[in-house]
Amino acid sequence: MGPNSVQATAHRLLVFVLLLLGSCPEVAVGAVAPRQNTSPLTRERLSLNAGWRFQRFTSNPDNLSYSKLKAWILPSASSYIKDASSRALRPAGQPTNVTYAQATFDDKSWDALNLPHDWAVKGPFYTGSNAVIGGGMGRLPIQGVGWYRKKFTLTSTDQGKGIFLEVDGAMSYVMVWLNGNFVGGWPYGYASFQLDLTSYVQQGDNQLAIRLENAVDSSRFYPGAGIYRNVWLTKVSTTHVQYHGTWISSRQVSEESATLDLVVQVENTGSASQTDLQIATDIHVFQGGKIGEKVGQFPTAKVQVGSAKTASVNSSVTLSNPRLWGPKPSQTPNLYVAVTRVLSNNQTIDEYTTRFGIRSVQYTADGVKVNGERIYLQGVCQHHDLGSIGSAFIVSAAKRQLEMLQEMGSNAVRTSHNPPAPELLDLADEMGFLILDEIFDTWNSGKRTNDFHLIFPDWHEADLRSFIRRDRNHPSVVMWSYGNEVAEQRSSSGANTARMLQDILHEEDPTRLGTIAMDNATPTSAITSVVDIIGLNYQGEGRGTGQPTFPNFRSAFPNKMIFSTESSSGISTRGTYLFPVTSSNSATEDDTPGNGGDANNSYVSSYDLYAVSWGASPDKVFVSQDKYPYVGGEFVWTGWDYIGEPTPYDSSRSSYFGIIDLAGFPKDRYYLYQSRWNPTVRMAHILPHWNWPERVGLVTPVHVFSSADKAELFLNGVSQGVVNKKAPSDYRFRWDKVTYQPGKLEVVTYKNGSFWANATVATTGDATQLKLSSYKNRDSIRGDGNDLAFISVGVSDKDGNVVPRTDPSISFSVQGPGEIVSTDNGNPTDFVPFPSKERKAFGGLALAIVRATGESGTITVTATSKGLTTGTFTLKVV
Ligand SMILES: *[C@@H]1O[C@H](CO)[C@@H](O)[C@H](O)[C@H]1NC(C)=O
Ligand SMILES: *[C@@H]1O[C@H](CO)[C@@H](O)[C@H](O)[C@H]1NC(C)=O
Ligand SMILES: *[C@@H]1O[C@H](CO)[C@@H](O)[C@H](O)[C@H]1NC(C)=O
Ligand SMILES: *[C@@H]1O[C@H](CO)[C@@H](O)[C@H](O)[C@H]1NC(C)=O
Ligand SMILES: *[C@@H]1O[C@H](CO)[C@@H](O)[C@H](O)[C@H]1NC(C)=O
Ligand SMILES: *[C@@H]1O[C@H](CO)[C@@H](O)[C@H](O)[C@H]1NC(C)=O
Ligand SMILES: *[C@@H]1O[C@H](CO)[C@@H](O)[C@H](O)[C@H]1NC(C)=O
């Protein structure tokens, strides 16, 4: 996101307190619960998001590089390296004197901004086939070096405390200096990590400086750029609960009782041994975003921790009548919070909270069971970007993504192919999603010249252990994925790497199983016998015209769970329909008639029967899933469109795979998935639109998505026939011989002999007006600068119907204490930069994302377009 106003900055502090309430698994207790003691050493976790200076350089400004400083960076990972003899030791002294890290450096001319920040998303887009950042990476300027600088102040009350920096994610090759001294770093841009600043801090002002670097050709998809997640400063007693240092798991779980096992890792970064420590942990319900009543406690344990050492404490407790966490809609996502206190000589010196849930997970040959109930995975894969706001993680944008997926009936998300923002898992915990938490897209063999394979040998252990320690308290996480379509799937070295990674995973978390997404391993590949769970990309259901491989894996591994880690890869451009339409239930997309592609415009037909050559339509995937009922479900590629990977048209800037487009407008197949995944919704969805002046008298197929089993279509009152949807092959109603004439299409559907739902699509009048609406009809926005309003514009006729194929340019403006963050229309070929206030409609729709700048009042969003009645929408700042 771009620089915020000064006012937004002032209001940031409030945001962080609010964020703390609902977001992080470790929550600074001071912000959420009345403090029980007055110890001066209670933990403080302060947001460092506000008030940064930033400069991006397209050529190296400082002669630094990861390889130059590697010896100083590797020790940042030492606490995650199990074999003590392999831990890197920091060289003596400082690496070099770096101008941009000095407190005296004058950064006044640099950009002023707040985090989270993605320096690339504002563009401009690179176009053409030789672009330095091409279609795959989203044509946005991620490359180069970015320097971020910020001052923070410590007072005498901070003396003697441990001072830690926590970074939830920064892209990439992070290097950190404090007061000119090099502190450490972490290269993987999706990782969360902590650095100990204590030996470099001083009373008064402290100058923090962070260097990031992104190479060209470093990713297959849009990685974003910059410090794109939250950054925190933790002040705590030098004896404290370690970063991500608690772990709570449950066993013997039933409605009547559950046994909880707690491990607390205590760290002493001070110079004196601690010989009389007690660790006490209370259990509270988590209710309404707050710590609620206490319902139990773990037995208090004693521990000693020497200087510069850690020690762990285990204890267990059995809770009766636990309120279990389970996925929606059949179960309820109840949460608990553990409040852990470290006491020294009976005085509390640290308080640390851990949000968790109580539930059981079993992995059976017939899929995953949560609390004994088989949950068929109705999943989607999601990249980490949030459309036109880029990779900068904003909770309300991620929440909108998940809400729309949940309404569609999705119950699971795969975080393809990297660790997500911690707050995404908090949302999943609260909303009752299951998460397939994935960490790597490459191992030793790269997919791109400069991708993660370069540092896999040095970093896989630290990245994997820290990832699991960060995420294992989330009840939503039900499986780990430690690789996606890795190049080593069929080699014996690949099987060895898989075993090594999976062993680490089992050490860090014996309660969950691991998988990898295998697109070309076979039942006889060595790796297949290594993985706990068989995760198949596309091959299971049968890619293209190929046969499903589910039965081959099943007969080779009758006791392993099998599911589709990645399915379908259907592609389409919202609102775009091409003729003729394939008569098949799935076709490989190309640019020949009937195969869905329009190379002239880089559009793919939205009849949603077309897929890439390695994929299949949703309908064909459903056939396979149902034919092999032992399959545990699927993760569709993808839930939402994302920046980059614009297959099949590399000249574009964003994907065609999404069930929902980049702006958040559902494509037709949203309703196909809803009809299968959320079948109690009384819904019938007709496609295409009915504005085809050039098709009068031509065959124009009409398809309907509904969970009904019988439907009759009428065109201008004339029946086009009754269609019965017959298992196991039909997942849509099709009338493929309708002859177009303008007017009204109506479908009436029936389920089990009774009326179910009806729907109408009619030829519209000419566009006369712009109609604005707000996501979920929200008419207010939080003034903290971290809430977003999503305002849609429909280019409408006089009756208010959105007019398809009418894409005027729209100008957005805002009055009052707000600003337009970005605009979009979901068209993958639109190269107008995302922050632009001018946006053409696409398929009659456009979106503006609005943020409050801090003052109270009302924000009026206005959309104008030549010849059309202006539209407005008013938001109250709360
Ligand atoms: C970087 O290195 C080059 C050659 O090694 C040298 O000419 C240049 O002065 C250096 N720049 C800085 C900022 O140190
Ligand atoms: C590093 O830079 C600072 C500020 O420019 C300067 O005061 C200091 O002497 C330099 N140290 C070395 C070792 O060059
Ligand atoms: C504590 O729990 C951890 C994790 O389960 C385990 O590795 C360790 O052996 C346990 N320690 C004791 C003393 O039980
Ligand atoms: C800690 O508290 C307990 C119980 O109140 C007391 O028996 C004990 O003497 C106290 N220890 C110290 C070191 O104050
Ligand atoms: C693409 O353009 C060519 C030449 O104008 C035309 O013949 C063809 O029908 C167009 N294809 C589509 C799918 O519109
Ligand atoms: C279908 O209708 C029949 C008779 O009305 C009823 O007995 C049956 O339970 C219904 N089945 C379903 C799946 O609703
Ligand atoms: C559904 O059918 C009823 C009764 O014929 C009609 O009044 C209504 O307009 C129809 N709704 C739609 C969306 O077609």
Coordinates of N, CA and C and ligand atoms in Angstrom, one line a residue, residues 247 249 261-265 312-315 472 507-510, ligand 3:
W247 N 3.4 -24.7 23.2 CA 2.8 -25.6 22.4 C 1.7 -26.3 23.2
S249 N -1.3 -29.2 22.7 CA -2.0 -30.2 21.8 C -3.0 -31.0 22.7
D261 N -1.8 -31.3 26.5 CA -0.4 -31.3 26.8 C 0.2 -29.9 26.5
L262 N 0.9 -29.4 27.4 CA 1.5 -28.1 27.2 C 3.0 -28.2 27.3
V263 N 3.7 -27.6 26.4 CA 5.2 -27.4 26.5 C 5.4 -25.9 26.5
V264 N 6.2 -25.5 27.5 CA 6.6 -24.1 27.5 C 8.1 -24.0 27.4
Q265 N 8.6 -23.3 26.5 CA 10.0 -23.2 26.3 C 10.4 -21.8 26.9
S312 N 12.7 -26.4 28.9 CA 11.3 -26.6 28.6 C 10.6 -27.2 29.8
V313 N 9.4 -26.9 29.9 CA 8.5 -27.4 31.0 C 7.3 -28.1 30.3
N314 N 7.0 -29.2 30.8 CA 5.8 -29.9 30.2 C 4.8 -30.1 31.3
S315 N 3.5 -29.9 31.0 CA 2.5 -30.3 32.0 C 1.2 -30.7 31.2
R472 N 1.7 -24.3 14.9 CA 1.1 -25.6 15.4 C 0.0 -25.4 16.5
E507 N 9.1 -34.4 14.3 CA 9.7 -34.0 15.6 C 9.0 -32.8 16.2
E508 N 8.7 -31.8 15.3 CA 8.2 -30.6 15.8 C 6.7 -30.7 16.1
D509 N 6.0 -31.7 15.5 CA 4.6 -31.9 15.7 C 4.2 -33.3 15.4
P510 N 4.2 -34.1 16.4 CA 3.8 -35.5 16.2 C 2.3 -35.7 16.1
Ligands
LIG3 C1 8.1 -32.4 26.8 O1 7.4 -32.4 25.5 C2 8.2 -32.4 24.4 C3 7.3 -32.3 23.2 O2 6.4 -33.3 23.2 C4 9.1 -33.7 24.4 O3 9.9 -33.6 23.3 C5 9.9 -33.7 25.7 O4 10.5 -35.0 25.7 C6 9.0 -33.6 26.9 N1 9.8 -33.5 28.0 C7 9.5 -34.1 29.2 C8 10.4 -33.9 30.3 O5 8.5 -34.8 29.3

